[in-house]
Amino acid sequence: MKRPLQALLVLLLLGTLKLPLEQAATAHLRAEKLLTPRVDLGLRENLGQMGFAASLGGLRSLVASITYLRACGAWENVRWGAVDSLFQLTTRLQPRYTHYWDEAAWHMAWNASSHYLNNEKLNPALREKLSYEHVLRGRDILLEGLRMIPDDARLWHTLAELYERRDIQPAKAAECYLKVGELTGNLRFRRLAGYQYAKAADRALQLKGYELLMESYRANQRPPSLINTIKDLELALSIPAMLRIPEARVAPGAVR
């Protein structure tokens, strides 16, 4: 009896010593993004027992595909609350898959927002309120996605477009475009940032926009929109005549 008892004690001791090492190794792998984040236990209520069990194993990608397809079905039936909830499940199961975050934000900030804004059954004040709330929901989805994958150029690009076209915050749109340019090395996004800074009321931001647009001008990238925006900024910033570009404003529809 003594020998089995001693063996059991040794196993318990080894297990006790091994557990902190395994936990530390797991934490390190997750910190380095080499291991998938553990699934939120709150998913149990939403996925059901079988789906939850599968999500803890190697089938979480499959379960995410199922919840994604259900979200698409909810979209086809104009059930925006269900679309949002199902995409939340999908992104929790596959938090490092860009497409899920991007599409979830698109459905909220563009599709749902436009649906409510154009719904003539609602009074105008409520239409605008619901529309804007869904724009903000789309923004929050993108910000959450960027917390998971902070160097994802696609999500930064979508966030820039949201600030430019839906939430109308030019300075924030410019910052996001600059981030896309930094991540991709594509100078076009610096020009897009310049256009956004040019819309700002703050003189310092306008000057920043002018400098970014002049970068493109000096690189011989001179579409009509760039020429016209530079001409506007020259006036707004009182740029000395000797430093102004020689081109005249380009008429709308004119070909250079």
PDB file of C-alpha atoms in Angstrom:
ATOM      1  CA  MET A   1       0.000   0.000   0.000  1.00  0.00           C
ATOM      2  CA  LYS A   2       2.864   2.343   0.760  1.00  0.00           C
ATOM      3  CA  ARG A   3       4.357   2.139  -2.732  1.00  0.00           C
ATOM      4  CA  PRO A   4       1.118   3.164  -4.614  1.00  0.00           C
ATOM      5  CA  LEU A   5       0.542   5.938  -2.067  1.00  0.00           C
ATOM      6  CA  GLN A   6       4.066   7.259  -2.554  1.00  0.00           C
ATOM      7  CA  ALA A   7       3.611   7.165  -6.330  1.00  0.00           C
ATOM      8  CA  LEU A   8       0.356   9.112  -6.018  1.00  0.00           C
ATOM      9  CA  LEU A   9       2.016  11.746  -3.836  1.00  0.00           C
ATOM     10  CA  VAL A  10       4.851  12.107  -6.363  1.00  0.00           C
ATOM     11  CA  LEU A  11       2.351  12.589  -9.198  1.00  0.00           C
ATOM     12  CA  LEU A  12       0.434  15.202  -7.213  1.00  0.00           C
ATOM     13  CA  LEU A  13       3.658  17.032  -6.410  1.00  0.00           C
ATOM     14  CA  LEU A  14       4.796  16.982 -10.030  1.00  0.00           C
ATOM     15  CA  GLY A  15       1.391  18.206 -11.166  1.00  0.00           C
ATOM     16  CA  THR A  16       1.493  21.057  -8.655  1.00  0.00           C
ATOM     17  CA  LEU A  17       4.944  22.104  -9.866  1.00  0.00           C
ATOM     18  CA  LYS A  18       4.029  21.735 -13.539  1.00  0.00           C
ATOM     19  CA  LEU A  19       0.814  23.787 -13.472  1.00  0.00           C
ATOM     20  CA  PRO A  20       2.401  27.246 -12.950  1.00  0.00           C
ATOM     21  CA  LEU A  21       4.918  26.508 -15.722  1.00  0.00           C
ATOM     22  CA  GLU A  22       2.145  25.527 -18.139  1.00  0.00           C
ATOM     23  CA  GLN A  23       0.097  28.581 -17.194  1.00  0.00           C
ATOM     24  CA  ALA A  24       3.100  30.852 -17.730  1.00  0.00           C
ATOM     25  CA  ALA A  25       3.846  29.241 -21.091  1.00  0.00           C
ATOM     26  CA  THR A  26       0.214  29.593 -22.180  1.00  0.00           C
ATOM     27  CA  ALA A  27       0.137  33.237 -21.102  1.00  0.00           C
ATOM     28  CA  HIS A  28       3.332  33.914 -23.058  1.00  0.00           C
ATOM     29  CA  LEU A  29       1.966  32.266 -26.207  1.00  0.00           C
ATOM     30  CA  ARG A  30      -1.253  34.274 -25.973  1.00  0.00           C
ATOM     31  CA  ALA A  31       0.688  37.494 -25.405  1.00  0.00           C
ATOM     32  CA  GLU A  32       2.740  36.785 -28.522  1.00  0.00           C
ATOM     33  CA  LYS A  33      -0.506  35.991 -30.424  1.00  0.00           C
ATOM     34  CA  LEU A  34       0.746  32.467 -31.108  1.00  0.00           C
ATOM     35  CA  LEU A  35      -2.223  30.905 -29.337  1.00  0.00           C
ATOM     36  CA  THR A  36      -5.892  31.667 -29.975  1.00  0.00           C
ATOM     37  CA  PRO A  37      -7.517  33.603 -27.103  1.00  0.00           C
ATOM     38  CA  ARG A  38      -9.714  31.467 -24.868  1.00  0.00           C
ATOM     39  CA  VAL A  39     -13.405  31.651 -25.634  1.00  0.00           C
ATOM     40  CA  ASP A  40     -15.521  33.895 -23.404  1.00  0.00           C
ATOM     41  CA  LEU A  41     -17.571  31.635 -21.129  1.00  0.00           C
ATOM     42  CA  GLY A  42     -20.505  33.974 -21.695  1.00  0.00           C
ATOM     43  CA  LEU A  43     -20.890  32.330 -25.073  1.00  0.00           C
ATOM     44  CA  ARG A  44     -22.442  29.283 -23.392  1.00  0.00           C
ATOM     45  CA  GLU A  45     -25.851  30.980 -23.118  1.00  0.00           C
ATOM     46  CA  ASN A  46     -25.826  32.145 -26.735  1.00  0.00           C
ATOM     47  CA  LEU A  47     -24.374  29.148 -28.519  1.00  0.00           C
ATOM     48  CA  GLY A  48     -26.005  26.338 -26.577  1.00  0.00           C
ATOM     49  CA  GLN A  49     -24.157  23.443 -24.989  1.00  0.00           C
ATOM     50  CA  MET A  50     -23.062  21.701 -28.204  1.00  0.00           C
ATOM     51  CA  GLY A  51     -21.849  24.839 -29.913  1.00  0.00           C
ATOM     52  CA  PHE A  52     -20.058  25.984 -26.783  1.00  0.00           C
ATOM     53  CA  ALA A  53     -18.312  22.637 -26.403  1.00  0.00           C
ATOM     54  CA  ALA A  54     -17.233  22.682 -30.024  1.00  0.00           C
ATOM     55  CA  SER A  55     -15.936  26.246 -29.709  1.00  0.00           C
ATOM     56  CA  LEU A  56     -13.530  25.142 -26.986  1.00  0.00           C
ATOM     57  CA  GLY A  57     -11.985  22.617 -29.317  1.00  0.00           C
ATOM     58  CA  GLY A  58     -10.792  22.732 -32.875  1.00  0.00           C
ATOM     59  CA  LEU A  59     -14.247  23.441 -34.289  1.00  0.00           C
ATOM     60  CA  ARG A  60     -14.548  27.077 -33.261  1.00  0.00           C
ATOM     61  CA  SER A  61     -13.916  28.133 -36.869  1.00  0.00           C
ATOM     62  CA  LEU A  62     -16.823  25.949 -37.989  1.00  0.00           C
ATOM     63  CA  VAL A  63     -19.109  27.329 -35.280  1.00  0.00           C
ATOM     64  CA  ALA A  64     -18.099  30.864 -36.304  1.00  0.00           C
ATOM     65  CA  SER A  65     -19.025  30.045 -39.902  1.00  0.00           C
ATOM     66  CA  ILE A  66     -22.453  28.889 -38.739  1.00  0.00           C
ATOM     67  CA  THR A  67     -23.116  32.023 -36.682  1.00  0.00           C
ATOM     68  CA  TYR A  68     -21.878  34.116 -39.621  1.00  0.00           C
ATOM     69  CA  LEU A  69     -24.350  32.446 -41.985  1.00  0.00           C
ATOM     70  CA  ARG A  70     -27.120  33.028 -39.462  1.00  0.00           C
ATOM     71  CA  ALA A  71     -26.114  36.702 -39.309  1.00  0.00           C
ATOM     72  CA  CYS A  72     -26.379  36.887 -43.107  1.00  0.00           C
ATOM     73  CA  GLY A  73     -29.844  35.356 -42.897  1.00  0.00           C
ATOM     74  CA  ALA A  74     -30.871  37.929 -40.295  1.00  0.00           C
ATOM     75  CA  TRP A  75     -29.599  40.686 -42.599  1.00  0.00           C
ATOM     76  CA  GLU A  76     -31.717  39.375 -45.478  1.00  0.00           C
ATOM     77  CA  ASN A  77     -34.744  39.534 -43.155  1.00  0.00           C
ATOM     78  CA  VAL A  78     -33.844  43.049 -41.923  1.00  0.00           C
ATOM     79  CA  ARG A  79     -33.419  41.929 -38.296  1.00  0.00           C
ATOM     80  CA  TRP A  80     -30.687  44.335 -37.260  1.00  0.00           C
ATOM     81  CA  GLY A  81     -30.607  43.342 -33.591  1.00  0.00           C
ATOM     82  CA  ALA A  82     -30.035  39.716 -34.550  1.00  0.00           C
ATOM     83  CA  VAL A  83     -27.388  40.732 -37.097  1.00  0.00           C
ATOM     84  CA  ASP A  84     -25.466  42.565 -34.388  1.00  0.00           C
ATOM     85  CA  SER A  85     -25.804  39.786 -31.795  1.00  0.00           C
ATOM     86  CA  LEU A  86     -24.768  37.030 -34.191  1.00  0.00           C
ATOM     87  CA  PHE A  87     -21.765  38.978 -35.423  1.00  0.00           C
ATOM     88  CA  GLN A  88     -20.738  39.506 -31.801  1.00  0.00           C
ATOM     89  CA  LEU A  89     -20.664  35.732 -31.369  1.00  0.00           C
ATOM     90  CA  THR A  90     -18.803  35.290 -34.635  1.00  0.00           C
ATOM     91  CA  THR A  91     -16.084  37.812 -33.814  1.00  0.00           C
ATOM     92  CA  ARG A  92     -15.630  36.362 -30.322  1.00  0.00           C
ATOM     93  CA  LEU A  93     -15.065  32.933 -31.800  1.00  0.00           C
ATOM     94  CA  GLN A  94     -12.662  34.200 -34.491  1.00  0.00           C
ATOM     95  CA  PRO A  95     -11.306  37.480 -33.058  1.00  0.00           C
ATOM     96  CA  ARG A  96      -8.357  37.668 -35.441  1.00  0.00           C
ATOM     97  CA  TYR A  97     -10.336  37.253 -38.668  1.00  0.00           C
ATOM     98  CA  THR A  98     -10.566  40.706 -40.250  1.00  0.00           C
ATOM     99  CA  HIS A  99     -13.519  40.035 -42.529  1.00  0.00           C
ATOM    100  CA  TYR A 100     -15.948  39.356 -39.671  1.00  0.00           C
ATOM    101  CA  TRP A 101     -15.154  42.659 -37.928  1.00  0.00           C
ATOM    102  CA  ASP A 102     -15.275  44.598 -41.186  1.00  0.00           C
ATOM    103  CA  GLU A 103     -18.597  43.173 -42.329  1.00  0.00           C
ATOM    104  CA  ALA A 104     -20.180  43.534 -38.890  1.00  0.00           C
ATOM    105  CA  ALA A 105     -19.290  47.242 -38.864  1.00  0.00           C
ATOM    106  CA  TRP A 106     -20.516  47.691 -42.441  1.00  0.00           C
ATOM    107  CA  HIS A 107     -23.923  46.214 -41.613  1.00  0.00           C
ATOM    108  CA  MET A 108     -24.360  48.571 -38.660  1.00  0.00           C
ATOM    109  CA  ALA A 109     -22.815  51.844 -39.869  1.00  0.00           C
ATOM    110  CA  TRP A 110     -23.998  51.630 -43.468  1.00  0.00           C
ATOM    111  CA  ASN A 111     -26.880  49.180 -43.928  1.00  0.00           C
ATOM    112  CA  ALA A 112     -28.778  49.478 -40.646  1.00  0.00           C
ATOM    113  CA  SER A 113     -28.082  53.207 -40.400  1.00  0.00           C
ATOM    114  CA  SER A 114     -29.434  53.847 -43.916  1.00  0.00           C
ATOM    115  CA  HIS A 115     -32.430  51.598 -43.264  1.00  0.00           C
ATOM    116  CA  TYR A 116     -33.538  53.654 -40.276  1.00  0.00           C
ATOM    117  CA  LEU A 117     -32.759  56.995 -41.908  1.00  0.00           C
ATOM    118  CA  ASN A 118     -34.975  56.137 -44.880  1.00  0.00           C
ATOM    119  CA  ASN A 119     -37.787  54.520 -42.890  1.00  0.00           C
ATOM    120  CA  GLU A 120     -40.730  56.850 -43.512  1.00  0.00           C
ATOM    121  CA  LYS A 121     -42.844  55.019 -40.929  1.00  0.00           C
ATOM    122  CA  LEU A 122     -40.776  56.709 -38.212  1.00  0.00           C
ATOM    123  CA  ASN A 123     -40.821  60.389 -37.340  1.00  0.00           C
ATOM    124  CA  PRO A 124     -37.778  62.339 -38.594  1.00  0.00           C
ATOM    125  CA  ALA A 125     -36.212  62.832 -35.152  1.00  0.00           C
ATOM    126  CA  LEU A 126     -36.365  59.114 -34.347  1.00  0.00           C
ATOM    127  CA  ARG A 127     -35.051  58.212 -37.796  1.00  0.00           C
ATOM    128  CA  GLU A 128     -31.972  60.376 -37.315  1.00  0.00           C
ATOM    129  CA  LYS A 129     -31.441  59.106 -33.770  1.00  0.00           C
ATOM    130  CA  LEU A 130     -31.577  55.425 -34.724  1.00  0.00           C
ATOM    131  CA  SER A 131     -29.469  56.016 -37.817  1.00  0.00           C
ATOM    132  CA  TYR A 132     -26.704  57.726 -35.865  1.00  0.00           C
ATOM    133  CA  GLU A 133     -26.793  55.141 -33.074  1.00  0.00           C
ATOM    134  CA  HIS A 134     -26.038  52.445 -35.638  1.00  0.00           C
ATOM    135  CA  VAL A 135     -23.192  54.493 -37.095  1.00  0.00           C
ATOM    136  CA  LEU A 136     -21.709  54.620 -33.599  1.00  0.00           C
ATOM    137  CA  ARG A 137     -22.284  50.896 -33.186  1.00  0.00           C
ATOM    138  CA  GLY A 138     -20.308  50.285 -36.375  1.00  0.00           C
ATOM    139  CA  ARG A 139     -17.533  52.519 -35.071  1.00  0.00           C
ATOM    140  CA  ASP A 140     -17.411  50.611 -31.784  1.00  0.00           C
ATOM    141  CA  ILE A 141     -17.160  47.283 -33.627  1.00  0.00           C
ATOM    142  CA  LEU A 142     -14.155  48.545 -35.589  1.00  0.00           C
ATOM    143  CA  LEU A 143     -12.475  49.886 -32.464  1.00  0.00           C
ATOM    144  CA  GLU A 144     -13.024  46.544 -30.726  1.00  0.00           C
ATOM    145  CA  GLY A 145     -11.583  44.734 -33.732  1.00  0.00           C
ATOM    146  CA  LEU A 146      -8.534  46.997 -33.707  1.00  0.00           C
ATOM    147  CA  ARG A 147      -7.937  46.163 -30.058  1.00  0.00           C
ATOM    148  CA  MET A 148      -7.649  42.540 -31.163  1.00  0.00           C
ATOM    149  CA  ILE A 149      -5.648  43.168 -34.365  1.00  0.00           C
ATOM    150  CA  PRO A 150      -4.199  46.687 -34.004  1.00  0.00           C
ATOM    151  CA  ASP A 151      -2.063  46.586 -37.154  1.00  0.00           C
ATOM    152  CA  ASP A 152      -4.839  45.636 -39.544  1.00  0.00           C
ATOM    153  CA  ALA A 153      -4.834  48.146 -42.415  1.00  0.00           C
ATOM    154  CA  ARG A 154      -8.255  47.077 -43.679  1.00  0.00           C
ATOM    155  CA  LEU A 155      -9.980  47.889 -40.388  1.00  0.00           C
ATOM    156  CA  TRP A 156      -8.153  51.222 -40.133  1.00  0.00           C
ATOM    157  CA  HIS A 157      -9.272  52.009 -43.695  1.00  0.00           C
ATOM    158  CA  THR A 158     -12.907  51.210 -42.927  1.00  0.00           C
ATOM    159  CA  LEU A 159     -12.732  53.311 -39.764  1.00  0.00           C
ATOM    160  CA  ALA A 160     -11.306  56.208 -41.796  1.00  0.00           C
ATOM    161  CA  GLU A 161     -14.190  55.937 -44.265  1.00  0.00           C
ATOM    162  CA  LEU A 162     -16.681  55.808 -41.406  1.00  0.00           C
ATOM    163  CA  TYR A 163     -15.288  59.021 -39.900  1.00  0.00           C
ATOM    164  CA  GLU A 164     -15.209  60.619 -43.350  1.00  0.00           C
ATOM    165  CA  ARG A 165     -18.653  59.634 -44.638  1.00  0.00           C
ATOM    166  CA  ARG A 166     -20.831  58.517 -41.741  1.00  0.00           C
ATOM    167  CA  ASP A 167     -19.743  60.147 -38.477  1.00  0.00           C
ATOM    168  CA  ILE A 168     -18.228  63.204 -40.242  1.00  0.00           C
ATOM    169  CA  GLN A 169     -15.141  63.770 -38.111  1.00  0.00           C
ATOM    170  CA  PRO A 170     -12.447  64.886 -40.577  1.00  0.00           C
ATOM    171  CA  ALA A 171      -9.564  65.033 -38.099  1.00  0.00           C
ATOM    172  CA  LYS A 172     -10.198  61.471 -36.917  1.00  0.00           C
ATOM    173  CA  ALA A 173     -10.599  60.302 -40.509  1.00  0.00           C
ATOM    174  CA  ALA A 174      -7.232  61.883 -41.318  1.00  0.00           C
ATOM    175  CA  GLU A 175      -5.531  60.122 -38.404  1.00  0.00           C
ATOM    176  CA  CYS A 176      -6.903  56.778 -39.580  1.00  0.00           C
ATOM    177  CA  TYR A 177      -5.795  57.375 -43.168  1.00  0.00           C
ATOM    178  CA  LEU A 178      -2.310  58.220 -41.909  1.00  0.00           C
ATOM    179  CA  LYS A 179      -2.290  54.929 -40.001  1.00  0.00           C
ATOM    180  CA  VAL A 180      -3.248  53.046 -43.173  1.00  0.00           C
ATOM    181  CA  GLY A 181      -0.426  54.789 -45.022  1.00  0.00           C
ATOM    182  CA  GLU A 182       2.007  53.852 -42.278  1.00  0.00           C
ATOM    183  CA  LEU A 183       0.947  50.198 -42.364  1.00  0.00           C
ATOM    184  CA  THR A 184       0.836  49.821 -46.146  1.00  0.00           C
ATOM    185  CA  GLY A 185       3.532  52.239 -47.282  1.00  0.00           C
ATOM    186  CA  ASN A 186       1.055  53.631 -49.827  1.00  0.00           C
ATOM    187  CA  LEU A 187       1.473  57.415 -50.102  1.00  0.00           C
ATOM    188  CA  ARG A 188      -2.048  57.798 -51.487  1.00  0.00           C
ATOM    189  CA  PHE A 189      -3.387  57.547 -47.955  1.00  0.00           C
ATOM    190  CA  ARG A 190      -1.305  60.528 -46.866  1.00  0.00           C
ATOM    191  CA  ARG A 191      -3.046  62.517 -49.592  1.00  0.00           C
ATOM    192  CA  LEU A 192      -6.436  61.286 -48.371  1.00  0.00           C
ATOM    193  CA  ALA A 193      -5.446  62.395 -44.873  1.00  0.00           C
ATOM    194  CA  GLY A 194      -4.545  65.799 -46.293  1.00  0.00           C
ATOM    195  CA  TYR A 195      -8.016  66.189 -47.814  1.00  0.00           C
ATOM    196  CA  GLN A 196      -9.581  65.451 -44.443  1.00  0.00           C
ATOM    197  CA  TYR A 197      -7.366  67.845 -42.493  1.00  0.00           C
ATOM    198  CA  ALA A 198      -8.239  70.519 -45.065  1.00  0.00           C
ATOM    199  CA  LYS A 199     -11.892  70.272 -43.950  1.00  0.00           C
ATOM    200  CA  ALA A 200     -11.062  70.967 -40.304  1.00  0.00           C
ATOM    201  CA  ALA A 201     -11.891  74.316 -38.720  1.00  0.00           C
ATOM    202  CA  ASP A 202      -8.614  74.341 -36.788  1.00  0.00           C
ATOM    203  CA  ARG A 203      -5.866  76.287 -38.547  1.00  0.00           C
ATOM    204  CA  ALA A 204      -3.117  73.958 -37.288  1.00  0.00           C
ATOM    205  CA  LEU A 205      -4.905  70.974 -38.826  1.00  0.00           C
ATOM    206  CA  GLN A 206      -5.447  72.865 -42.067  1.00  0.00           C
ATOM    207  CA  LEU A 207      -1.722  73.580 -42.187  1.00  0.00           C
ATOM    208  CA  LYS A 208      -1.013  69.892 -41.641  1.00  0.00           C
ATOM    209  CA  GLY A 209      -3.353  69.083 -44.514  1.00  0.00           C
ATOM    210  CA  TYR A 210      -1.609  71.636 -46.726  1.00  0.00           C
ATOM    211  CA  GLU A 211       1.781  70.065 -46.016  1.00  0.00           C
ATOM    212  CA  LEU A 212       0.486  66.565 -46.783  1.00  0.00           C
ATOM    213  CA  LEU A 213      -1.079  67.685 -50.053  1.00  0.00           C
ATOM    214  CA  MET A 214       2.070  69.517 -51.057  1.00  0.00           C
ATOM    215  CA  GLU A 215       3.944  66.222 -50.596  1.00  0.00           C
ATOM    216  CA  SER A 216       1.768  64.723 -53.327  1.00  0.00           C
ATOM    217  CA  TYR A 217       2.109  67.818 -55.480  1.00  0.00           C
ATOM    218  CA  ARG A 218       5.905  67.653 -55.313  1.00  0.00           C
ATOM    219  CA  ALA A 219       5.701  63.933 -56.177  1.00  0.00           C
ATOM    220  CA  ASN A 220       3.867  64.975 -59.359  1.00  0.00           C
ATOM    221  CA  GLN A 221       0.543  63.535 -58.164  1.00  0.00           C
ATOM    222  CA  ARG A 222      -1.757  66.356 -59.208  1.00  0.00           C
ATOM    223  CA  PRO A 223      -5.398  65.357 -59.738  1.00  0.00           C
ATOM    224  CA  PRO A 224      -7.898  68.248 -60.000  1.00  0.00           C
ATOM    225  CA  SER A 225      -9.139  67.656 -56.452  1.00  0.00           C
ATOM    226  CA  LEU A 226      -5.614  68.139 -55.118  1.00  0.00           C
ATOM    227  CA  ILE A 227      -5.027  71.356 -57.097  1.00  0.00           C
ATOM    228  CA  ASN A 228      -8.349  72.834 -55.975  1.00  0.00           C
ATOM    229  CA  THR A 229      -7.865  71.894 -52.326  1.00  0.00           C
ATOM    230  CA  ILE A 230      -4.372  73.382 -52.281  1.00  0.00           C
ATOM    231  CA  LYS A 231      -5.746  76.606 -53.825  1.00  0.00           C
ATOM    232  CA  ASP A 232      -8.426  76.744 -51.102  1.00  0.00           C
ATOM    233  CA  LEU A 233      -5.829  76.243 -48.389  1.00  0.00           C
ATOM    234  CA  GLU A 234      -3.532  78.879 -49.856  1.00  0.00           C
ATOM    235  CA  LEU A 235      -6.309  81.406 -49.302  1.00  0.00           C
ATOM    236  CA  ALA A 236      -7.393  80.082 -45.908  1.00  0.00           C
ATOM    237  CA  LEU A 237      -3.812  80.020 -44.591  1.00  0.00           C
ATOM    238  CA  SER A 238      -2.694  83.229 -46.323  1.00  0.00           C
ATOM    239  CA  ILE A 239       0.198  81.478 -48.037  1.00  0.00           C
ATOM    240  CA  PRO A 240       2.535  84.127 -49.580  1.00  0.00           C
ATOM    241  CA  ALA A 241       2.042  84.588 -53.324  1.00  0.00           C
ATOM    242  CA  MET A 242       5.603  83.558 -54.132  1.00  0.00           C
ATOM    243  CA  LEU A 243       5.026  80.165 -52.458  1.00  0.00           C
ATOM    244  CA  ARG A 244       1.727  79.366 -54.130  1.00  0.00           C
ATOM    245  CA  ILE A 245       1.472  76.760 -56.863  1.00  0.00           C
ATOM    246  CA  PRO A 246       1.246  78.202 -60.399  1.00  0.00           C
ATOM    247  CA  GLU A 247      -1.784  76.170 -61.476  1.00  0.00           C
ATOM    248  CA  ALA A 248      -5.216  77.770 -61.602  1.00  0.00           C
ATOM    249  CA  ARG A 249      -8.258  76.121 -60.084  1.00  0.00           C
ATOM    250  CA  VAL A 250      -9.639  73.296 -62.200  1.00  0.00           C
ATOM    251  CA  ALA A 251     -13.289  73.614 -63.211  1.00  0.00           C
ATOM    252  CA  PRO A 252     -15.570  70.699 -62.231  1.00  0.00           C
ATOM    253  CA  GLY A 253     -15.541  68.048 -64.936  1.00  0.00           C
ATOM    254  CA  ALA A 254     -12.453  69.454 -66.624  1.00  0.00           C
ATOM    255  CA  VAL A 255      -9.793  66.996 -67.772  1.00  0.00           C
ATOM    256  CA  ARG A 256      -6.165  67.771 -67.043  1.00  0.00           C
TER     257      ARG A 256
END
